[in-house]
mmCIF file of C-alpha atoms in Angstrom:
data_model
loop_
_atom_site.group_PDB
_atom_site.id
_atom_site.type_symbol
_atom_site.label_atom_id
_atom_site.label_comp_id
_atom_site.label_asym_id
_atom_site.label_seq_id
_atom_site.Cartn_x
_atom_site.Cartn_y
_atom_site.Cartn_z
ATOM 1 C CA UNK H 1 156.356 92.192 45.831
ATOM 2 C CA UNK H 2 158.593 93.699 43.006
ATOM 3 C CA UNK H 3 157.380 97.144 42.031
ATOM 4 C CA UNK H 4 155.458 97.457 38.943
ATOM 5 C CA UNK H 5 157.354 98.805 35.950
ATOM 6 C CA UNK H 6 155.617 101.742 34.075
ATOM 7 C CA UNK H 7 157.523 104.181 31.293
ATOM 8 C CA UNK H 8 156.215 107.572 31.296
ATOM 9 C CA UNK H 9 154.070 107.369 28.690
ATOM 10 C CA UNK H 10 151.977 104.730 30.511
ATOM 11 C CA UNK H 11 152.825 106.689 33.758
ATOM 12 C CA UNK H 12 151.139 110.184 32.339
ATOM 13 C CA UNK H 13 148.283 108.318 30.834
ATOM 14 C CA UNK H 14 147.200 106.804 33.862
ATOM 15 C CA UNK H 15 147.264 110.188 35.437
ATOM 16 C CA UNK H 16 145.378 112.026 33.091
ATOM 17 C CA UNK H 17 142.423 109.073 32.966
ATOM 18 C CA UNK H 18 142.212 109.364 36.432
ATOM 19 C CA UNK H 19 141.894 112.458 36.824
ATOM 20 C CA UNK H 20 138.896 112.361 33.651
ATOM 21 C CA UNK H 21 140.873 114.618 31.423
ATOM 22 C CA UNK H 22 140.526 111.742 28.564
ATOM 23 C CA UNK H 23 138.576 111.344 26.172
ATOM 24 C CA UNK H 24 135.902 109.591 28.381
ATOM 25 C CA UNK H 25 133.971 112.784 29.353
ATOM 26 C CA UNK H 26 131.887 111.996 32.378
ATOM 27 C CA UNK H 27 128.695 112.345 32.525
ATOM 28 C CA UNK H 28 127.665 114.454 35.053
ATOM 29 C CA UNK H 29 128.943 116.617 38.175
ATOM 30 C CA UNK H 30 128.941 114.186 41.335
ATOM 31 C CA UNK H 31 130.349 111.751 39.393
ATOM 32 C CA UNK H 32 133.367 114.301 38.470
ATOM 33 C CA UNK H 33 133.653 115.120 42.111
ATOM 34 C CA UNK H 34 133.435 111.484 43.536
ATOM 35 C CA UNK H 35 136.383 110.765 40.933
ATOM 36 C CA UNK H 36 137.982 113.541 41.989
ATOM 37 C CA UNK H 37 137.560 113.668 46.238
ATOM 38 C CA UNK H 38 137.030 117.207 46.379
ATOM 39 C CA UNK H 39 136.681 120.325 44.293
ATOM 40 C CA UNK H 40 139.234 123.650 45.950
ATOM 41 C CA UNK H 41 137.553 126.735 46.491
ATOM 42 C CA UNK H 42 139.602 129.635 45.909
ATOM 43 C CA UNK H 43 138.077 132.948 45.721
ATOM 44 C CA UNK H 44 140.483 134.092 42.008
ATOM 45 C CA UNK H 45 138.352 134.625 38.808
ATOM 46 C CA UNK H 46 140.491 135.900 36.664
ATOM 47 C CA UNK H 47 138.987 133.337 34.370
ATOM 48 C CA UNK H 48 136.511 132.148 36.359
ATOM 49 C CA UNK H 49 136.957 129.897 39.791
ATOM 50 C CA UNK H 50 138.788 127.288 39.934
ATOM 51 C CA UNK H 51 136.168 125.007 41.152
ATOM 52 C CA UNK H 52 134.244 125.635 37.670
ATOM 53 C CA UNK H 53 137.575 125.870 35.601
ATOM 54 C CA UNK H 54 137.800 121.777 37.324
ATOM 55 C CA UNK H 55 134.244 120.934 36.701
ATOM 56 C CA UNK H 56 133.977 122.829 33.406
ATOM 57 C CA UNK H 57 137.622 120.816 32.068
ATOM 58 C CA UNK H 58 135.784 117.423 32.579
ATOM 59 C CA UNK H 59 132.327 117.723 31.750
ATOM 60 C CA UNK H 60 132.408 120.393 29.101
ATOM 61 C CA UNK H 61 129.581 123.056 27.969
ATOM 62 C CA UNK H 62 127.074 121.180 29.940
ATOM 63 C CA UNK H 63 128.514 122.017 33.142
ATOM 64 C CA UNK H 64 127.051 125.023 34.681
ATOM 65 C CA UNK H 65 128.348 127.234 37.958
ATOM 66 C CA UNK H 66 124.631 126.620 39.791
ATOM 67 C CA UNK H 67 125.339 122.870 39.181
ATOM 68 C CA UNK H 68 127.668 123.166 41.987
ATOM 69 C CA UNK H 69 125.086 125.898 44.466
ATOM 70 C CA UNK H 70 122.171 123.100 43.632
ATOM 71 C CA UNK H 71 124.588 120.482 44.800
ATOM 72 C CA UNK H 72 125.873 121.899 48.151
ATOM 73 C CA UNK H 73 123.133 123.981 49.124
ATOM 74 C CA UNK H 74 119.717 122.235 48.104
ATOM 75 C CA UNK H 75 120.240 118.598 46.642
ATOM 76 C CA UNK H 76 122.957 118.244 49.650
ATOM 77 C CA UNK H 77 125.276 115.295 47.449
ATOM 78 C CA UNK H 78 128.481 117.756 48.205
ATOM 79 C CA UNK H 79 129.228 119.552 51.334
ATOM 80 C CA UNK H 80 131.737 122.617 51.399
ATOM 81 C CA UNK H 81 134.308 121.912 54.218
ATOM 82 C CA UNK H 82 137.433 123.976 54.647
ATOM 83 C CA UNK H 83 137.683 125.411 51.351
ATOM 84 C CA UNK H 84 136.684 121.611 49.586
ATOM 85 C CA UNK H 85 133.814 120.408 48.110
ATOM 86 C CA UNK H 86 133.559 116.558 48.638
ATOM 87 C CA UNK H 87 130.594 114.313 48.133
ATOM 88 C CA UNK H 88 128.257 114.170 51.223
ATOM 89 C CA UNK H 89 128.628 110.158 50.943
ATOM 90 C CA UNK H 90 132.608 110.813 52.063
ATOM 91 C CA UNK H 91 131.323 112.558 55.239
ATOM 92 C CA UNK H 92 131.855 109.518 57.519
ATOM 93 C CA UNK H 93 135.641 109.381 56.595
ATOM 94 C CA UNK H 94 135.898 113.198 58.098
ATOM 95 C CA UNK H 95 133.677 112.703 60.767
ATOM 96 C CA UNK H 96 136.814 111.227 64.088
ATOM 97 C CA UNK H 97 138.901 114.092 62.427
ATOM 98 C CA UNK H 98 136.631 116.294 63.222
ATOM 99 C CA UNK H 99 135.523 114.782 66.383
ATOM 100 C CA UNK H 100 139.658 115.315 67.169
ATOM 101 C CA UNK H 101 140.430 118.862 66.019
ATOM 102 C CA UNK H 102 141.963 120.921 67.361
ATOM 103 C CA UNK H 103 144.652 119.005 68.258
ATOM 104 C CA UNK H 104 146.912 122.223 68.447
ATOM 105 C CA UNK H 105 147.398 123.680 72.250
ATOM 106 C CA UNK H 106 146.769 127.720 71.122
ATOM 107 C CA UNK H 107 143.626 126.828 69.966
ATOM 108 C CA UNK H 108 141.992 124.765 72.638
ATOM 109 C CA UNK H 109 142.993 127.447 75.081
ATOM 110 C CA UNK H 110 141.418 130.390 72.847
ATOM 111 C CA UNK H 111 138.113 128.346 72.679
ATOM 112 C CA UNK H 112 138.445 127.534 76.226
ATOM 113 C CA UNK H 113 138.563 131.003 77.390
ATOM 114 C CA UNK H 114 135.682 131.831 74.751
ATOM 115 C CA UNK H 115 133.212 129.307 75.837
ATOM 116 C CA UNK H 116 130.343 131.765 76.340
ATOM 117 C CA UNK H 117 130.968 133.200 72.641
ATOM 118 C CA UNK H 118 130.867 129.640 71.261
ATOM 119 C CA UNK H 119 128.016 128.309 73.414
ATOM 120 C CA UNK H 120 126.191 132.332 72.022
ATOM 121 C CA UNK H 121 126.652 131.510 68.444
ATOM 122 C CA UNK H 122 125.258 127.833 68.433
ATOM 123 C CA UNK H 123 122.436 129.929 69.922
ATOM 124 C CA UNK H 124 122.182 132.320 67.489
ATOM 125 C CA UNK H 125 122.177 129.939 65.015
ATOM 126 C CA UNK H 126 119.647 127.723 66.114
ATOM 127 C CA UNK H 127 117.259 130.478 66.709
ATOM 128 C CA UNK H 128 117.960 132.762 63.520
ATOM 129 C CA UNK H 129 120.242 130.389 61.122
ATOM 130 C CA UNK H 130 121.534 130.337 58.649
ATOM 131 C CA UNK H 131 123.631 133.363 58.634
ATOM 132 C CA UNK H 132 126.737 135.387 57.369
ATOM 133 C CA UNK H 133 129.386 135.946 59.426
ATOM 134 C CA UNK H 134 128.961 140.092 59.474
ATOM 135 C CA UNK H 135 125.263 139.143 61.301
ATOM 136 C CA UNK H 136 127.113 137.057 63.897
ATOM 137 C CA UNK H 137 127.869 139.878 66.670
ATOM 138 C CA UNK H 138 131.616 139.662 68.407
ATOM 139 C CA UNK H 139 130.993 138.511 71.778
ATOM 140 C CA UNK H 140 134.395 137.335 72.496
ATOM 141 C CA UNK H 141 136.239 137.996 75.552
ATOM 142 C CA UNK H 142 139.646 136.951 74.393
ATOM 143 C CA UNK H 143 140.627 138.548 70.704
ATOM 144 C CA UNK H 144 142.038 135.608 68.221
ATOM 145 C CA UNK H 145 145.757 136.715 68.260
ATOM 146 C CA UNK H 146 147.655 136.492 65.227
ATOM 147 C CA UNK H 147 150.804 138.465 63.275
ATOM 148 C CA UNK H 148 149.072 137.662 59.811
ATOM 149 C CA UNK H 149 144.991 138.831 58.406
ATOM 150 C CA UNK H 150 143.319 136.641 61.057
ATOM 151 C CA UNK H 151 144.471 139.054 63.922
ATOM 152 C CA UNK H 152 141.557 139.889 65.944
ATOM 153 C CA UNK H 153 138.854 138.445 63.080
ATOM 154 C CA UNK H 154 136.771 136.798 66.270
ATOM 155 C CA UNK H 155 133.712 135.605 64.344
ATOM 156 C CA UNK H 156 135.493 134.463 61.537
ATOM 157 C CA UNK H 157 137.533 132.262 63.593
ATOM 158 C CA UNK H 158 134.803 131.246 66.396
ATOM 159 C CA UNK H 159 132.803 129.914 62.406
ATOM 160 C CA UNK H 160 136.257 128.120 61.016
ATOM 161 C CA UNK H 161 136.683 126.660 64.505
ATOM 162 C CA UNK H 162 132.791 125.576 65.146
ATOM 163 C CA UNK H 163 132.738 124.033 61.791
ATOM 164 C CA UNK H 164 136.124 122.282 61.655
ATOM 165 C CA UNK H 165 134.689 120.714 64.813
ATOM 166 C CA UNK H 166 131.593 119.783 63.045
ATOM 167 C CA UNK H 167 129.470 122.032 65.249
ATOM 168 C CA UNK H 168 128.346 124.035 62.572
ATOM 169 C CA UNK H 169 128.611 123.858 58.641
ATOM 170 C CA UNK H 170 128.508 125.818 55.364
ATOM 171 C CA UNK H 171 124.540 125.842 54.511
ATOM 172 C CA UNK H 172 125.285 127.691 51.423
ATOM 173 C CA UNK H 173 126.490 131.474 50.148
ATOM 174 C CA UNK H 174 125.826 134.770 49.091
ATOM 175 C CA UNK H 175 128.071 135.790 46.078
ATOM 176 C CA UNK H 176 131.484 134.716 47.485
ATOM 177 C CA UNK H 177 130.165 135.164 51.271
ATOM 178 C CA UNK H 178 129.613 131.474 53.281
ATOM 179 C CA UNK H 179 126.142 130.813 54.893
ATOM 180 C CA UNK H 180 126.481 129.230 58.389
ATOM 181 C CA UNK H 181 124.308 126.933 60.412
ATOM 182 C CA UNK H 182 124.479 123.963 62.908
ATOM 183 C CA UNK H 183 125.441 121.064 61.115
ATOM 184 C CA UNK H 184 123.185 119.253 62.554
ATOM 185 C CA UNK H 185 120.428 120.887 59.571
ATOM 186 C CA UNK H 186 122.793 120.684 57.055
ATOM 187 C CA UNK H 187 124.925 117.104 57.400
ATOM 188 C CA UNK H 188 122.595 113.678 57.325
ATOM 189 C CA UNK H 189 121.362 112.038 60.646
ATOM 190 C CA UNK H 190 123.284 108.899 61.627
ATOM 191 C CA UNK H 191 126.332 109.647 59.321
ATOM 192 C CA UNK H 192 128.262 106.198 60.520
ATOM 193 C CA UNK H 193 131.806 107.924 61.809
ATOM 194 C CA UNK H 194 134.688 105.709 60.408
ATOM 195 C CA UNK H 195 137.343 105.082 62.818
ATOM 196 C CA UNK H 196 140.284 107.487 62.412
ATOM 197 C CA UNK H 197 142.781 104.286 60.759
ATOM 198 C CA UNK H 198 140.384 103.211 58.591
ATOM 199 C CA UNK H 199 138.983 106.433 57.844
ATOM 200 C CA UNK H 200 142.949 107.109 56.728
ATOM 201 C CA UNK H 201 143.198 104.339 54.489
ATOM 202 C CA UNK H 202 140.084 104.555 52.602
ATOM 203 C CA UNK H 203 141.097 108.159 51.585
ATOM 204 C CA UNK H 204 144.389 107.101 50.645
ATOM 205 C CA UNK H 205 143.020 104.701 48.738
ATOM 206 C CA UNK H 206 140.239 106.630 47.040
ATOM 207 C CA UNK H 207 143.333 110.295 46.545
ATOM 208 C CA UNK H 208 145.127 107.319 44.750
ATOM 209 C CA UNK H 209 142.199 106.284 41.995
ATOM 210 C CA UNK H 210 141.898 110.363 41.442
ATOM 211 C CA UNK H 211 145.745 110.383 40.584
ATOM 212 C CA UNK H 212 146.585 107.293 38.973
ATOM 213 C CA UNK H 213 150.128 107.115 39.961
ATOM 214 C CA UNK H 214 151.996 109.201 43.674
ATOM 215 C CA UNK H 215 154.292 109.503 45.623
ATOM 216 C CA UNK H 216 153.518 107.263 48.895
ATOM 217 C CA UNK H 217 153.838 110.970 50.701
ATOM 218 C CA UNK H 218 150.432 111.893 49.065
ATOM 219 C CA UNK H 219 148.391 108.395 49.049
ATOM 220 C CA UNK H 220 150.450 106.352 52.024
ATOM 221 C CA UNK H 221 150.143 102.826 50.723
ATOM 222 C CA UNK H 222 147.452 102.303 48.847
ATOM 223 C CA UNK H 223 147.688 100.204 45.286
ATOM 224 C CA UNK H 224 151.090 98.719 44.397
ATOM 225 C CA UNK H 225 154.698 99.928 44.523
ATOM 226 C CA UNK H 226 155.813 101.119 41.246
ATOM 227 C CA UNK H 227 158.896 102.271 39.001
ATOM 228 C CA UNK H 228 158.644 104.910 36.678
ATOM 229 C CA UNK H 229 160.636 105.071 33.704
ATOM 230 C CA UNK H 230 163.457 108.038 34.144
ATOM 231 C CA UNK H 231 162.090 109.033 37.526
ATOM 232 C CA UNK H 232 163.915 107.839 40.995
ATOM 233 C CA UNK H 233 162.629 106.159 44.082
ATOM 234 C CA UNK H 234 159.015 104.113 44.065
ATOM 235 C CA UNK H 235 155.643 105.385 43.413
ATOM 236 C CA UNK H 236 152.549 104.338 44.033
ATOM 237 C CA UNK H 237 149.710 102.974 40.994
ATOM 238 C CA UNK H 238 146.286 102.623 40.501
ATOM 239 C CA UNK H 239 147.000 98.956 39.338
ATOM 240 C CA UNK H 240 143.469 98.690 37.683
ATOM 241 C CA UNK H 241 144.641 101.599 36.220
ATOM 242 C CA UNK H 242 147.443 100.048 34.265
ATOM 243 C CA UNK H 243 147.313 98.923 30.548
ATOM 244 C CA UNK H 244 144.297 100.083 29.521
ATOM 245 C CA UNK H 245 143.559 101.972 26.328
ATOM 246 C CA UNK H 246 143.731 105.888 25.797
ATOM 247 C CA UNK H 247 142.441 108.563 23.630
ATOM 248 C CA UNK H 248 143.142 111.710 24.272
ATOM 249 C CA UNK H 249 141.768 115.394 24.027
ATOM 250 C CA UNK H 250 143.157 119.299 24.704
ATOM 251 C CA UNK H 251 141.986 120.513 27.846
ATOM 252 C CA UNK H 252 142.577 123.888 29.261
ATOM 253 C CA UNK H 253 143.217 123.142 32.848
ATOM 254 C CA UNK H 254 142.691 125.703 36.379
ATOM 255 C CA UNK H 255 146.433 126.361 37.790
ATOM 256 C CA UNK H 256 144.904 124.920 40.894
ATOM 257 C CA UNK H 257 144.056 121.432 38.578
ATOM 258 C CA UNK H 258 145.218 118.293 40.843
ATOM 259 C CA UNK H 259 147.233 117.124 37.494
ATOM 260 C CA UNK H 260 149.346 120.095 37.854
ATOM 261 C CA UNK H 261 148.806 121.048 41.852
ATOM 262 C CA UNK H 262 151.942 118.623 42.666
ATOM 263 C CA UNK H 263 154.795 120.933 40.478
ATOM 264 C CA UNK H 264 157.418 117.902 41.380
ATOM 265 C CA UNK H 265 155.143 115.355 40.074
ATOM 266 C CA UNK H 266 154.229 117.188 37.210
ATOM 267 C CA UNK H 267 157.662 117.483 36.261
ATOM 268 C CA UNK H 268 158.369 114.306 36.861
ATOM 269 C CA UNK H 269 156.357 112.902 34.985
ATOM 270 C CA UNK H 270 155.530 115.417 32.426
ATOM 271 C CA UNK H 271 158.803 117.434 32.099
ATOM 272 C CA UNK H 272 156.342 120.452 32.884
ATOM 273 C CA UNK H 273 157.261 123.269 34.228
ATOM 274 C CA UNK H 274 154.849 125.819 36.519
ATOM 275 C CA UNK H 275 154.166 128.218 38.908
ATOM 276 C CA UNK H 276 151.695 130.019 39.559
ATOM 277 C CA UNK H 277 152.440 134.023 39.423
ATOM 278 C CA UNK H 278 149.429 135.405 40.855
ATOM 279 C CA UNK H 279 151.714 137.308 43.440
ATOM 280 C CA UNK H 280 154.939 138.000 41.531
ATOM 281 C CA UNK H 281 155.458 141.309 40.289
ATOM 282 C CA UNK H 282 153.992 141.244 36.255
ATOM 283 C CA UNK H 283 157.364 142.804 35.419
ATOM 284 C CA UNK H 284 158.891 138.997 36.744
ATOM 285 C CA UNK H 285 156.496 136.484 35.107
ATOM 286 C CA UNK H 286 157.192 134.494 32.911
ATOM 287 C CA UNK H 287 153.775 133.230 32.309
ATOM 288 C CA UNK H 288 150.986 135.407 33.568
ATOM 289 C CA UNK H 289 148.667 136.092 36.394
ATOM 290 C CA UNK H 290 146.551 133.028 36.170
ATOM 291 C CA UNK H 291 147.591 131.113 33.017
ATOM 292 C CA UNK H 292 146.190 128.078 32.378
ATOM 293 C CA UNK H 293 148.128 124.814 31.649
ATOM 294 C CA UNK H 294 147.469 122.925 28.566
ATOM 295 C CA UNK H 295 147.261 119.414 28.119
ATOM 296 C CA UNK H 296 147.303 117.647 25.004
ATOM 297 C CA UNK H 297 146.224 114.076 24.637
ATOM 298 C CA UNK H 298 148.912 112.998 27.430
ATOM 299 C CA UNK H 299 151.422 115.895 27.478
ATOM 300 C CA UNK H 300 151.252 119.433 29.156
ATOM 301 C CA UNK H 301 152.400 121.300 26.237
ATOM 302 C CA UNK H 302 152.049 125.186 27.366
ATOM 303 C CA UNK H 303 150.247 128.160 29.211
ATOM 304 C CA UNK H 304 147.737 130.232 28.235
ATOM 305 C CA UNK H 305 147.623 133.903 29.764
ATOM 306 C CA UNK H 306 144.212 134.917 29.479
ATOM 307 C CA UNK H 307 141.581 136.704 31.284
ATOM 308 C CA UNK H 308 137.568 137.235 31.238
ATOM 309 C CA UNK H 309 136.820 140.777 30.295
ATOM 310 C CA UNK H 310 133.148 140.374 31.237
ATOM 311 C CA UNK H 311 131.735 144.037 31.143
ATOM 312 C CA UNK H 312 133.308 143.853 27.326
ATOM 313 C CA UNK H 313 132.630 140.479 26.873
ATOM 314 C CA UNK H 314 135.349 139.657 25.602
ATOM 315 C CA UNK H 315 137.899 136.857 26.504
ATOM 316 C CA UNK H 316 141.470 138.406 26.242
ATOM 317 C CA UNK H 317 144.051 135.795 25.437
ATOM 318 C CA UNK H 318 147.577 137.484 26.347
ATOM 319 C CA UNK H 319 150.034 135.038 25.461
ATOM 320 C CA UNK H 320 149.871 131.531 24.406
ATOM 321 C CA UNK H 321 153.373 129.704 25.894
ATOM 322 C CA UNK H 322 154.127 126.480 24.237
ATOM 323 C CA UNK H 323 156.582 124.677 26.262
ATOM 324 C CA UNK H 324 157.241 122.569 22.968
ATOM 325 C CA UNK H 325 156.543 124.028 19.467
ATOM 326 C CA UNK H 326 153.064 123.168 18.570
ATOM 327 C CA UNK H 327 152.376 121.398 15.709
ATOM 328 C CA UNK H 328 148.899 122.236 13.107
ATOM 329 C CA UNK H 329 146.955 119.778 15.085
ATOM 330 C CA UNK H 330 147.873 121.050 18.310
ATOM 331 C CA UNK H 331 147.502 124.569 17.386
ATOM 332 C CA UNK H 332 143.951 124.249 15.952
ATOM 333 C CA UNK H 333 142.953 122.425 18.780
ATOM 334 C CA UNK H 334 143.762 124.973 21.352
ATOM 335 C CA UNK H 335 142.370 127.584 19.626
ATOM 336 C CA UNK H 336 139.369 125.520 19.585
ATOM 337 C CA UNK H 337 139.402 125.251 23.399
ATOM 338 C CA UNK H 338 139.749 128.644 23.249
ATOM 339 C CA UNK H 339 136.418 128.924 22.011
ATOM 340 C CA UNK H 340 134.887 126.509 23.965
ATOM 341 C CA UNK H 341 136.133 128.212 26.971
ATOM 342 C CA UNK H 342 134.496 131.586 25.479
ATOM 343 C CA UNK H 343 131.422 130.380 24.716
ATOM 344 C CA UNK H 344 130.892 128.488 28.189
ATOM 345 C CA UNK H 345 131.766 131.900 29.777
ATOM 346 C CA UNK H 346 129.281 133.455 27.658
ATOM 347 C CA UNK H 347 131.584 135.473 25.745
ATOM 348 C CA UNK H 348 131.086 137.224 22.465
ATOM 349 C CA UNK H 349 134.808 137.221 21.045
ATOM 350 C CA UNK H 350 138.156 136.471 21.958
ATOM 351 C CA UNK H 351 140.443 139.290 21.450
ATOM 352 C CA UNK H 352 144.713 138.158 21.650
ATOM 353 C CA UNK H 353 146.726 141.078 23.095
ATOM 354 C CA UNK H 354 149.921 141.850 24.166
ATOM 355 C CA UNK H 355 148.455 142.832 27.292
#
């Protein structure tokens, strides 16, 4: 089959439909995350997580933060899993990975010689669940070795472990802390396991319809082969994708934002340019701690340094970056995103600084 032939403004459109940063809003926050596959956790607020940066950047003022708690933790349509949110109805396509982990030698043998703590925590659990991890005592008789933070964290491994094995599961949290309990109480009865292969390609498949347009590294080789206009090698598209009609809209996007999360592809595509400076020293970035990207209609145009101030109330905007000189219509409408992104936040004022 000769590969499809796309130029990049069809390839960029495609990618920002599919990943509902169009016009289109959705309508609601399971649909965003079905779309999507998965929402990261990452514990940064500068702004506010990234999770509700994502969810916030497609649905708009109607999205609230407990939208996502109700979800996971009492309606049960998501699941937290290794620092993802994905839609409970996915579970099956996890389930023979996690009937395989771990595959790696270290940590069979450090669970192995830690039987008793495991088999004491399921215990625990199904006697006093659900729990944080500082009320699960360290009953280990082998420490967790390790040259980096993890070194001797027993309980927090014995939980990552237990749950990456689909033993136990995130129930829910306190602030930022994780709530653990067997998963038998917290994933459906009967979730059909998909074999591995098939498991595989349906993700694949379904990573591909939240892109638009990758690399066959990222989505294996799902949709058709493609060429993109002033790019090398073959993609893979979304071929349903292809052709349709776009609108546009300006969209302050989380660093962590799966348009931007693959910097090759979004300068191959976009001619955008980004990393993410949280741990350079501020005396090297160019950008900021957490700036935000900023798409307009189909082009990443710029950063935005900013951060929530939310003892003042105030959302300090640092530096606005333009990557290409904005134009009146351009301008206005990031400062009204600006606003938007205030008033969501529950801010009283913006305030620009040199910071």
């Amino acid at each position: 089959m000769a590969p499809l032939r796309l130029d990049r403004d069809e390839a960029r459109r495609i990618a920002v439909r599919a990943q509902l940063l169009d016009a289109a809003r959705p309508t609601g926050l399971l649909p965003v995350v079905e779309r999507l596959t998965f929402l990261q956790l990452d514990p940064t607020a500068a702004v506010a997580p990234s999770a509700d940066l994502v969810a916030w950047s497609r649905l708009g003022a109607g999205y609230e933060p407990a939208d996502l708690l109700r979800a996971v933790e009492r309606d049960r349509t998501l699941f937290e899993h290794r620092a993802m949110v994905r839609p409970m109805a996915d579970l099956g396509l996890y389930l023979a990975e996690m009937a395989a982990w771990p595959e790696e030698q270290r940590r069979r043998e450090w669970l192995r010689a830690n039987e008793s703590f495991r088999r004491y925590v399921l215990d625990l659990l199904r006697d006093s669940g659900p729990l944080l991890s500082r009320d699960v005592p360290d009953r280990s008789v082998v420490p967790w070795p390790s040259t980096g933070w993890t070194n001797n964290r027993n309980v927090t491994q014995m939980l990552e472990f237990l749950a990456a094995r689909r033993e136990i599961a995130i129930s829910g949290r306190v602030g930022r802390q994780r709530l653990w309990d067997l998963a038998e109480r917290v994933y459906p009865a009967g979730t059909p396991v998909v074999p591995a292969a098939e498991a595989l390609r349906r993700r694949d498949e379904r990573r591909l319809r939240s892109l638009g347009v990758a690399r066959a590294s990222v989505v294996g080789e799902a949709g058709e082969p493609a060429v993109v206009e002033g790019t090398s090698g073959v993609w893979r598209v979304d071929s349903e994708a292809v052709g349709r009609p776009f609108a546009g809209r300006t969209v302050l996007l989380s660093p962590f934002d799966r348009l931007v999360h693959d910097r090759k592809r979004a300068w191959e595509l976009f001619g955008f340019e980004y990393h993410l400076e949280m741990y350079v020293p501020k005396a090297k970035r160019r950008w900021g701690y957490f700036a935000l990207p900023v798409l307009h209609h189909d082009e990443l145009v710029g950063k935005v340094d900013a951060t929530a101030d939310r003892k003042a109330s105030v959302l300090r905007v640092h530096a606005v970056h333009g990557d290409v000189p904005f134009n009146a219509d351009s301008a206005k409408a990031v400062r009204a995103e600006l606003e938007a992104l205030a008033s969501w936040l529950g801010l009283r004022e913006i305030e620009h600084t040199r910071g």
